[in-house]
CSV table of C-alpha atoms in Angstrom, one decimal:
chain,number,residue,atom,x,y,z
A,1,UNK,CA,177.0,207.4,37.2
A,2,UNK,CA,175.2,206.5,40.5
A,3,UNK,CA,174.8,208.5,43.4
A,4,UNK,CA,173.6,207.0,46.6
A,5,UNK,CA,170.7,209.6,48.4
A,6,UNK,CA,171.9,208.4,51.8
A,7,UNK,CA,175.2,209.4,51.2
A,8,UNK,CA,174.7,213.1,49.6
A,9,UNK,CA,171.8,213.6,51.9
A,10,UNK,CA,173.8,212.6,55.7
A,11,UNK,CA,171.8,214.9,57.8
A,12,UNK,CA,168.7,216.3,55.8
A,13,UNK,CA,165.4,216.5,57.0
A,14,UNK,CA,163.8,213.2,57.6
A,15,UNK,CA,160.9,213.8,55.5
A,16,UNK,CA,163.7,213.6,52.3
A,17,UNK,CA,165.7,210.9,53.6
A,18,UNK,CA,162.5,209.0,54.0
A,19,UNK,CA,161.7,208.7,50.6
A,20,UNK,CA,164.6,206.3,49.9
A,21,UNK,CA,163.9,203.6,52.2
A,22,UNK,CA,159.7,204.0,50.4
A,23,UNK,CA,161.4,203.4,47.0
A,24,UNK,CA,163.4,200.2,47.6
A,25,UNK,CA,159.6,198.7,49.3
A,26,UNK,CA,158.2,195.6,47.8
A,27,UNK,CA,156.9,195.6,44.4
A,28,UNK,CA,153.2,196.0,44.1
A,29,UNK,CA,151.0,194.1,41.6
A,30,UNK,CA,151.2,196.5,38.8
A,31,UNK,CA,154.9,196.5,37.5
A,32,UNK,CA,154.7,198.6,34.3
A,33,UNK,CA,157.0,201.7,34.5
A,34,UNK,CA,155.6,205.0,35.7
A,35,UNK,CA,156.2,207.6,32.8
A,36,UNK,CA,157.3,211.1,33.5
A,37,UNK,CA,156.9,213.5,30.6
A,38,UNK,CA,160.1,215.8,30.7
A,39,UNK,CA,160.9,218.2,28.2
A,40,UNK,CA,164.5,220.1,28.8
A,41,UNK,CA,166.4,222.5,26.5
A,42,UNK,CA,168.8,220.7,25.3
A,43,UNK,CA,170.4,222.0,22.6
A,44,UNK,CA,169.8,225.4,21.1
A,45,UNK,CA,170.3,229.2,22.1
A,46,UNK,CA,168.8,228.7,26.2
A,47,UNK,CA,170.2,225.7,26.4
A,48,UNK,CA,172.4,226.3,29.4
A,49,UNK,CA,169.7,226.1,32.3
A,50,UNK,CA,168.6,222.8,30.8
A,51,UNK,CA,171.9,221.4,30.0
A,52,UNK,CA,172.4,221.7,34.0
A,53,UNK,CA,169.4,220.7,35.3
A,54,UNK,CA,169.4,217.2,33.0
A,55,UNK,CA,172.1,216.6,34.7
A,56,UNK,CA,170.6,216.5,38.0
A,57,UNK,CA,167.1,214.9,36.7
A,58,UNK,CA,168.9,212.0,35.5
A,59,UNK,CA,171.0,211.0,38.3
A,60,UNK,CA,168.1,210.9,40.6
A,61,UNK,CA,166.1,209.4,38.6
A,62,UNK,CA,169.6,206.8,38.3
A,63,UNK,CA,169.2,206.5,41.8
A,64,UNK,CA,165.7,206.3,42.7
A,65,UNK,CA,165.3,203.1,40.1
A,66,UNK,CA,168.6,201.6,41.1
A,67,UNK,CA,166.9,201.7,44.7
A,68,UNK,CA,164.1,199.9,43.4
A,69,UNK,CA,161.9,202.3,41.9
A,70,UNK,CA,158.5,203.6,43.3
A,71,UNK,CA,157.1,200.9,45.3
A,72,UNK,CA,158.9,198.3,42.9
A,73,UNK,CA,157.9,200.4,39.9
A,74,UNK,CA,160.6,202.0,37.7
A,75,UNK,CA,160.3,205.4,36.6
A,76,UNK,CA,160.6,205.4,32.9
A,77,UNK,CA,161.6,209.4,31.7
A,78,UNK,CA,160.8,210.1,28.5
A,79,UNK,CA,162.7,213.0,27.2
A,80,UNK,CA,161.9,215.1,24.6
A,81,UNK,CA,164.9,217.8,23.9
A,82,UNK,CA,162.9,221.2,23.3
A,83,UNK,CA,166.0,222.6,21.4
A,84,UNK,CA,165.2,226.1,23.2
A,85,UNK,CA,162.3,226.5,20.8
A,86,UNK,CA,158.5,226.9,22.2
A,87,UNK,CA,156.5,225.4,18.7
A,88,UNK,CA,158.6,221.7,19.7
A,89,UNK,CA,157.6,222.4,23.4
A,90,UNK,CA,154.2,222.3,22.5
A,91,UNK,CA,154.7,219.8,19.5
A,92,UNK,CA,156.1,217.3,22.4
A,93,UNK,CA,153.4,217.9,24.8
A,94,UNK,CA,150.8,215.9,22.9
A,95,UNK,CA,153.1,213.2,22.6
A,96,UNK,CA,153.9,213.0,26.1
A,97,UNK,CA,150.2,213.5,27.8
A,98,UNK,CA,148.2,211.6,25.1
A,99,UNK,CA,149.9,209.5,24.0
A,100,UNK,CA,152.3,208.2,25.6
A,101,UNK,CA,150.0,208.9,29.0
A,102,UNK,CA,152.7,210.3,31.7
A,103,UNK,CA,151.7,210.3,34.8
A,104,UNK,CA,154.0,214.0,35.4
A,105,UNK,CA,155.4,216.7,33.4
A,106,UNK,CA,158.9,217.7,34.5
A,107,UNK,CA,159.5,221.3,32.9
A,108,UNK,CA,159.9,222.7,30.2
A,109,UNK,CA,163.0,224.3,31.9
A,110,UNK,CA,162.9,227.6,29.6
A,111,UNK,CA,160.4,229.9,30.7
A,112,UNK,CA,159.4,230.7,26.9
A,113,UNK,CA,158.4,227.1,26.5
A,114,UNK,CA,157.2,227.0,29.4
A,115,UNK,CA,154.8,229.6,28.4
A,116,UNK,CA,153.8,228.1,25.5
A,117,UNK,CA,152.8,224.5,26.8
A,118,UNK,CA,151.4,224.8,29.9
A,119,UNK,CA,148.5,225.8,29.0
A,120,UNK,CA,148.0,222.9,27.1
A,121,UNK,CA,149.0,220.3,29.3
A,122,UNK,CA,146.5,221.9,32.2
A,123,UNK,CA,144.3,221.2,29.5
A,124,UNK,CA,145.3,217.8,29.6
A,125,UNK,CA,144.7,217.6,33.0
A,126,UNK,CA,148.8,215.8,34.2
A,127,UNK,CA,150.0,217.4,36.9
A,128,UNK,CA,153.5,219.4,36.0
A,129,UNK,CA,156.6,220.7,38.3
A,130,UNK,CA,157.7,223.9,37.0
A,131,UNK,CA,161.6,225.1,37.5
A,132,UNK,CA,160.5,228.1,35.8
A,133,UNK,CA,160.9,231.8,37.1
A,134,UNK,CA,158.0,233.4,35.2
A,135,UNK,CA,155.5,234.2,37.3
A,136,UNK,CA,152.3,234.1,34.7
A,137,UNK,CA,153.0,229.9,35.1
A,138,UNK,CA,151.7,229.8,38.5
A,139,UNK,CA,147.7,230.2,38.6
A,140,UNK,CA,145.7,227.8,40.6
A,141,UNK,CA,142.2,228.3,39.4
A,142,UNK,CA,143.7,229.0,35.5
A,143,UNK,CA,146.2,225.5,35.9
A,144,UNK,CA,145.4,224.1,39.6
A,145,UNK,CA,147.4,221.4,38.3
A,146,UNK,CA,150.7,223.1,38.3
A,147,UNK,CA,153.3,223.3,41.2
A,148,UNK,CA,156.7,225.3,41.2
A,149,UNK,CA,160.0,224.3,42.6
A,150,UNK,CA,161.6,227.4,42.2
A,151,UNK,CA,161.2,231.0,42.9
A,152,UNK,CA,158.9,233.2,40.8
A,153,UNK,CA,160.3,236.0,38.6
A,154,UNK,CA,159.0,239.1,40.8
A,155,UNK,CA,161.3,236.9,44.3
A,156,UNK,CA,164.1,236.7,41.9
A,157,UNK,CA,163.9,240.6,40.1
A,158,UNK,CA,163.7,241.5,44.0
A,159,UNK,CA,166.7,240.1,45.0
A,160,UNK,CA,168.7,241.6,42.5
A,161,UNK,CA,166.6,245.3,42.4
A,162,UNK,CA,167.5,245.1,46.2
A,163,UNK,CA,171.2,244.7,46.0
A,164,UNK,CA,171.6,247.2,42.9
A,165,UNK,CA,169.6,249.8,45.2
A,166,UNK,CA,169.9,248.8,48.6
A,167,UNK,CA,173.5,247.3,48.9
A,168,UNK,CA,175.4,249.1,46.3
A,169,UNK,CA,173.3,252.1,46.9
A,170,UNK,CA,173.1,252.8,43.3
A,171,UNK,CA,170.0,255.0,41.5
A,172,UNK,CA,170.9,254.9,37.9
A,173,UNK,CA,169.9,251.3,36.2
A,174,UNK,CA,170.4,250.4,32.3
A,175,UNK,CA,168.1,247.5,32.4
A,176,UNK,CA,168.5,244.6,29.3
A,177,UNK,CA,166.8,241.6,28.1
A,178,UNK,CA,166.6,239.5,25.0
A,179,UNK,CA,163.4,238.8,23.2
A,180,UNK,CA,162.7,235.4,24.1
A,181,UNK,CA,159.6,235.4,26.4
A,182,UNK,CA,162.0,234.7,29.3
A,183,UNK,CA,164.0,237.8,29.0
A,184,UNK,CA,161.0,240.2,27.9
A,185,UNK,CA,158.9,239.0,30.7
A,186,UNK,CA,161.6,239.6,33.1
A,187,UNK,CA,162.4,243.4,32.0
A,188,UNK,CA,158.8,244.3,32.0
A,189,UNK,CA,158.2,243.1,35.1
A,190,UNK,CA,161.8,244.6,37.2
A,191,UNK,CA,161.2,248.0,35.6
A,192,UNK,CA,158.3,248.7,37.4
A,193,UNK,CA,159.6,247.0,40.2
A,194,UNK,CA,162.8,249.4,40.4
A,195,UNK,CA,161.1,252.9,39.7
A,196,UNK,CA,159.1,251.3,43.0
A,197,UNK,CA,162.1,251.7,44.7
A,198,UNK,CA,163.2,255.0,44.1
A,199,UNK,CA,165.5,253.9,40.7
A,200,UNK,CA,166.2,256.0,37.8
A,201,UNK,CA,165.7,253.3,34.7
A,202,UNK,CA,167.6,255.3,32.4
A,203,UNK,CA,168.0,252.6,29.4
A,204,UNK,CA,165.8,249.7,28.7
A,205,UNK,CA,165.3,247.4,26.0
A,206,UNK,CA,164.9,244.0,24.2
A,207,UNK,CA,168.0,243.4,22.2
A,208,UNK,CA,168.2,240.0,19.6
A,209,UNK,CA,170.6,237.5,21.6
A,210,UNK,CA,172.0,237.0,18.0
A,211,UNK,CA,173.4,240.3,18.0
A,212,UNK,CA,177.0,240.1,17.8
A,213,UNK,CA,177.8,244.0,18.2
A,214,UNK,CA,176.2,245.2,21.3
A,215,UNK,CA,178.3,248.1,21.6
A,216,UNK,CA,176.1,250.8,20.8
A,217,UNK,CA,173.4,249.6,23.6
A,218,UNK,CA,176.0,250.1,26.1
A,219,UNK,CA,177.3,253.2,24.3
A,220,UNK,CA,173.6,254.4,24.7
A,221,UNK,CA,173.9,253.0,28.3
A,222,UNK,CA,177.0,254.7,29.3
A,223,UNK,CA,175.5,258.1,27.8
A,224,UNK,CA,172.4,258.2,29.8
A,225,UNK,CA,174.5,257.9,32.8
A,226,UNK,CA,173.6,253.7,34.1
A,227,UNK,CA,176.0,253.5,37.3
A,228,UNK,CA,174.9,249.6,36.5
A,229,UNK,CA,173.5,247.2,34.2
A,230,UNK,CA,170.7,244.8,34.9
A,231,UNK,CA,170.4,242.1,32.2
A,232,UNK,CA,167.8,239.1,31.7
A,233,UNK,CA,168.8,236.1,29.7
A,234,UNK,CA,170.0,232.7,29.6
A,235,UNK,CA,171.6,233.1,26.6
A,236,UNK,CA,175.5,232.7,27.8
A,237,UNK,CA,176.8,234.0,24.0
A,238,UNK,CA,174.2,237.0,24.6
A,239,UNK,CA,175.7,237.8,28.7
A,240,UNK,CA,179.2,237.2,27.7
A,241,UNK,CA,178.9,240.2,24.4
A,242,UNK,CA,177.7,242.1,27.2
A,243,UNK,CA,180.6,241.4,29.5
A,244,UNK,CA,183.6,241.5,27.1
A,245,UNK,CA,182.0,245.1,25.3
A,246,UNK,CA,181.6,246.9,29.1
A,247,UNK,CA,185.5,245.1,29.7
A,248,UNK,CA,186.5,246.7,25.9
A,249,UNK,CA,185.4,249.8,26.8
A,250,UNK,CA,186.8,250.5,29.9
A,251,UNK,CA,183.8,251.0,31.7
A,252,UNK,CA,183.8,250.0,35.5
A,253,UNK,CA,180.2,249.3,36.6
A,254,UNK,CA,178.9,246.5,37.7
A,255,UNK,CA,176.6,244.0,36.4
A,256,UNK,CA,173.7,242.4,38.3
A,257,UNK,CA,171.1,240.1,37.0
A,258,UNK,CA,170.4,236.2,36.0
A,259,UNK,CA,172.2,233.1,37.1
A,260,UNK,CA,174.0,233.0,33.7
A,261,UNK,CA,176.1,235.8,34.0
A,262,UNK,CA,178.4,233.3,36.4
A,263,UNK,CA,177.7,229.7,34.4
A,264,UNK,CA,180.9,227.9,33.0
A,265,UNK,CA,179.0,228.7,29.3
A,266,UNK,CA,179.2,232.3,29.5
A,267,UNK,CA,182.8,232.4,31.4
A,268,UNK,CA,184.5,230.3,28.6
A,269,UNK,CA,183.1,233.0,26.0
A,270,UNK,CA,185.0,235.6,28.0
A,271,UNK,CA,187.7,237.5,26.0
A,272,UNK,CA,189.6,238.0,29.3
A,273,UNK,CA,189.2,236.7,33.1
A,274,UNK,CA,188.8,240.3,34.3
A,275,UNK,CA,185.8,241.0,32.1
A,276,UNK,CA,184.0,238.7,35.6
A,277,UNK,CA,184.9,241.3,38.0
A,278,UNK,CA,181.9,243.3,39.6
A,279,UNK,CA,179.3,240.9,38.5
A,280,UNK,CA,177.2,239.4,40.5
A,281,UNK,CA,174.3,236.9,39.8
A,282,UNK,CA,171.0,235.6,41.3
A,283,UNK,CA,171.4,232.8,43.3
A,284,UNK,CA,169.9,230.9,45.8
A,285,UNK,CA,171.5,230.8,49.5
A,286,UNK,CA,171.1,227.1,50.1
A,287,UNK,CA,174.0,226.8,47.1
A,288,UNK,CA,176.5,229.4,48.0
A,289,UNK,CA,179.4,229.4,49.9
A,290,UNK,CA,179.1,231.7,52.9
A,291,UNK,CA,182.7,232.1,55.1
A,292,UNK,CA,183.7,229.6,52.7
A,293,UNK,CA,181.5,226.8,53.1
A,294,UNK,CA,178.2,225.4,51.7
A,295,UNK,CA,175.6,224.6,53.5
A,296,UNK,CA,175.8,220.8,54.7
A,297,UNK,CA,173.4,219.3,52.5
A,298,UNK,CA,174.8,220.9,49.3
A,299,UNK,CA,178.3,220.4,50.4
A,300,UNK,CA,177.9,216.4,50.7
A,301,UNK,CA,176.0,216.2,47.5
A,302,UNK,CA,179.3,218.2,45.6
A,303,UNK,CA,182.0,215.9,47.8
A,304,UNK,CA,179.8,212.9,46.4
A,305,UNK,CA,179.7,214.5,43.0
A,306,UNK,CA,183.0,215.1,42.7
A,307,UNK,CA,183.5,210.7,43.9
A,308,UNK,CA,181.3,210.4,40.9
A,309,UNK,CA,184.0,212.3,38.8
A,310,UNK,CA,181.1,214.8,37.9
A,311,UNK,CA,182.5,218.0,36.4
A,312,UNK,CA,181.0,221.5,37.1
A,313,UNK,CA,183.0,223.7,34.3
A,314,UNK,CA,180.6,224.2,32.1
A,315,UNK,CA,177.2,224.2,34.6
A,316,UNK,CA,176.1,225.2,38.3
A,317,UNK,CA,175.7,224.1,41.3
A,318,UNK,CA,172.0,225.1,41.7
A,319,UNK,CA,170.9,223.6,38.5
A,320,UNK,CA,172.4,220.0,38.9
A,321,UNK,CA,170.4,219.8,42.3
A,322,UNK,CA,167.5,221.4,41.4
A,323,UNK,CA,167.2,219.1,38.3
A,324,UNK,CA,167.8,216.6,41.1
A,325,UNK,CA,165.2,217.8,43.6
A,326,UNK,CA,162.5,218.0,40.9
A,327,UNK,CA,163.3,213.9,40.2
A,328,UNK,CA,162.7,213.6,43.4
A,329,UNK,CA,160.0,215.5,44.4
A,330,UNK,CA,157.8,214.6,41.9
A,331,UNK,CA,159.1,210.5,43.4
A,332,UNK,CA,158.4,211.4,46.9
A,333,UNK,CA,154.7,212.6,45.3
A,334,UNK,CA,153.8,209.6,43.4
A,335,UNK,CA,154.8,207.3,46.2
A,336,UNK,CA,152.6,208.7,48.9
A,337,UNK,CA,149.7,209.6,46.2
A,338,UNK,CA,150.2,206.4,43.2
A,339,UNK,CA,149.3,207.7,40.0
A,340,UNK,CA,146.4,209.1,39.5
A,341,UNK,CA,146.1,213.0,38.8
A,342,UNK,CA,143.8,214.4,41.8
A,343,UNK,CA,145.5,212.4,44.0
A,344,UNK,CA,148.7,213.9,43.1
A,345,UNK,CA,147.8,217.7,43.7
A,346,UNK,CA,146.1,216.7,46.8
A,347,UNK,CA,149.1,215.7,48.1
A,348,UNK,CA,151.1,218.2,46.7
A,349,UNK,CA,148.9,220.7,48.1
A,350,UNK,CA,150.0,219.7,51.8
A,351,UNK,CA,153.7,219.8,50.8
A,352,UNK,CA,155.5,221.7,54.5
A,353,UNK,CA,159.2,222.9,54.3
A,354,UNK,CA,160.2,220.4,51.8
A,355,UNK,CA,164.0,219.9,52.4
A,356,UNK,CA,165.8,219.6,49.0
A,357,UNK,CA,169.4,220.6,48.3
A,358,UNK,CA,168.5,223.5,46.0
A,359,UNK,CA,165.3,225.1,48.3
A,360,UNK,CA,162.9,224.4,50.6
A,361,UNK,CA,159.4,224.0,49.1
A,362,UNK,CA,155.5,224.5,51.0
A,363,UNK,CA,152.7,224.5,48.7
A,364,UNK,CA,149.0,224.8,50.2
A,365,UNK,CA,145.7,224.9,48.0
A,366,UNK,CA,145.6,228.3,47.5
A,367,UNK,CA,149.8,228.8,46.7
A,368,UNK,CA,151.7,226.7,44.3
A,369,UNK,CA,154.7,229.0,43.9
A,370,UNK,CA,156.9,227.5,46.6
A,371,UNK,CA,159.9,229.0,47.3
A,372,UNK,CA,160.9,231.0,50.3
A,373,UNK,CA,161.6,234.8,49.5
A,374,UNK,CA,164.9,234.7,52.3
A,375,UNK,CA,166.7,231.6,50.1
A,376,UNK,CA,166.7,234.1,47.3
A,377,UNK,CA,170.6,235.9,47.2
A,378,UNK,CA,172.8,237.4,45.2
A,379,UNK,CA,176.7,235.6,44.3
A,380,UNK,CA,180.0,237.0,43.1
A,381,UNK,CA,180.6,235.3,39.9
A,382,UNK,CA,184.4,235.6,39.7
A,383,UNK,CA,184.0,233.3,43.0
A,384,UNK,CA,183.0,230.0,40.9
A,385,UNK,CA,184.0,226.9,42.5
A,386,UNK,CA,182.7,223.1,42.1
A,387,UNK,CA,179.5,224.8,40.1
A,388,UNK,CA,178.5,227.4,43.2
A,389,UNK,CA,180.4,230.8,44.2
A,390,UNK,CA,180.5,233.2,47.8
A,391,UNK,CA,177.3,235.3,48.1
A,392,UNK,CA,177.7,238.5,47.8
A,393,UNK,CA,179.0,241.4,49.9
A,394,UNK,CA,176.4,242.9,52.2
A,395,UNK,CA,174.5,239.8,53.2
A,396,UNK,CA,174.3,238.1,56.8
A,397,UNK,CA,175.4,234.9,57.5
């Protein structure tokens, strides 16, 4: 499946289109492979996120050797399927930095994994791209060697405390998480975050994905008066209980929290189409359809998708192209720096209003979260078309 950058990317910033006519330049002297450590969830419980962003990550990195590679040299991705679990994160990290010497770490993509190995391969001293939300990942003096591509967990948590307490004008919050490190980390940090704003958490707690009855948290919910629920996971079977128990009961509040809640994962789990109403997700402004249109970069990367025949039913938008920006990013970085480590941050480090489809990215010496708090939105989830949906009521265009 190919994908020409020129084509999706008609219009972007130069400093983006750029990087395609680098890749296809001579070849340079040394021809071995440049190796990019990349360890996605694959397969397993928090698979969803990762399932998308592969997606991306391999059709850019399709592209960019198709075009001739970095400087003549071919990216070689060695993948290493985390299967949602932390311990084979940190197995594979070894592996990937030690051994088999990669240049970059792409991921991992779940934040508990994430967690888990980055410590070890800031040890290793290889530069990593994180698409992770959790904000304990970012820390220049503990891993200066670690850049994110998306937005942090606090930019994200605000976004959705804002439209559950500014927008809907609602007090009364049931917040819920599973016990993965992702969904913990999240609940522990938006419950502070909401009482900041005047909310009344009147229910929180971390609930085992695996259960398959959730109905007496939201009885316990219901009873302590929530006028919404606020849940954190990625775990579509865990979202979709969630959903079909609120539609079973009859109970008409709405639902606000991660980008899961609208994936094509967690709607095919739904026991009826209704149980999508009055939910709304995080999502990220540069990938949703305002006055029914996408923005033009994202909407010439779907209309060359769908040429591709690339389906979106059971993935988003905003995973495919941020897997896809990462590819490139971390290209765009190795072709102005080569390969070796501090040469690499530096130039990281003076990275200005990156253009990709998914965000735009600055990083400066001091800040290696990079996302821009004003791309972070909230989508209607029953909206879902071609992987992205209409941001939500009460925003300007």
């Amino acid at each position: 499946m190919s994908i020409k950058r020129r084509t999706v990317l008609t219009g972007s910033a130069a400093g983006v289109v750029s990087l395609t006519s680098g890749l296809a330049a001579p070849a340079i002297a040394q021809s071995d492979p440049i190796k990019i450590g990349y360890l996605p969830a694959l397969t397993g419980p928090s698979s969803s996120t990762g399932v998308g962003i592969n997606r991306g990550t391999q059709l850019a990195v399709e592209e960019i050797n198709k075009a001739g590679g970095i400087k003549g040299r071919k990216i070689e991705l060695i993948t290493r399927d985390t299967q949602s679990d932390p311990t084979k994160a940190v197995n594979a990290v070894a592996e990937l930095t030690q051994r088999a010497k990669a240049s970059m770490i792409w991921g991992p993509v779940n934040s508990g994994e994430a967690l888990a190995a980055t410590p070890l391969i800031a040890r290793d001293k290889v530069p990593m791209l994180h698409p992770c939300w959790v904000d304990e990942l970012i820390d220049v003096k503990k891993y200066p060697m670690a850049f994110r591509i998306a937005p942090t967990n606090t930019q994200v948590g605000g976004g959705a405390n804002h439209y559950v307490v500014d927008v809907l004008k609602l007090k009364k919050v049931a917040v819920v998480s599973d016990t993965t490190g992702y969904g913990t980390a999240s609940a522990n940090t938006y419950v502070p975050m909401l009482k900041a704003k005047g909310a009344e958490v009147v229910y929180t707690n971390h609930v085992d994905a695996a259960n398959p009855d959730l109905k007496p948290e939201l009885l316990r919910m219901q009873s302590a008066g929530a006028q919404a629920i606020m849940p954190w996971s990625v775990n579509a079977g865990f979202l979709s209980r969630i959903l079909n128990t609120r539609g079973a009961m009859g109970w008409d509040v709405p639902v606000v929290g991660q980008t899961t809640l609208g994936s094509g994962q967690t709607k095919a789990l739904l026991e009826k189409p209704e149980n999508w109403n009055k939910v709304y997700s995080n999502n990220f402004r540069n990938c949703c359809y305002v006055n029914g249109k996408l923005p033009p970069r994202a909407a010439d990367y779907v209309e060359r998708l769908k040429k591709e025949k690339i389906e979106f039913a059971d993935t988003l938008l905003w995973w495919v192209a941020l897997g896809w920006d990462g590819a490139f990013m971390m290209a765009d970085a190795l072709k102005n720096a080569g390969t070796k480590n501090e040469d690499i941050v530096a130039y990281m480090n003076k990275v200005k209003d990156w253009p990709g489809i998914y965000g735009t990215v600055t990083w400066t010496p001091e800040q290696h979260n990079g996302f821009p708090d004003q791309e972070v939105v909230m989508c209607e989830v029953n909206s879902l078309r071609d992987g992205a949906f209409n941001i939500a009521p009460g925003y300007s265009s």
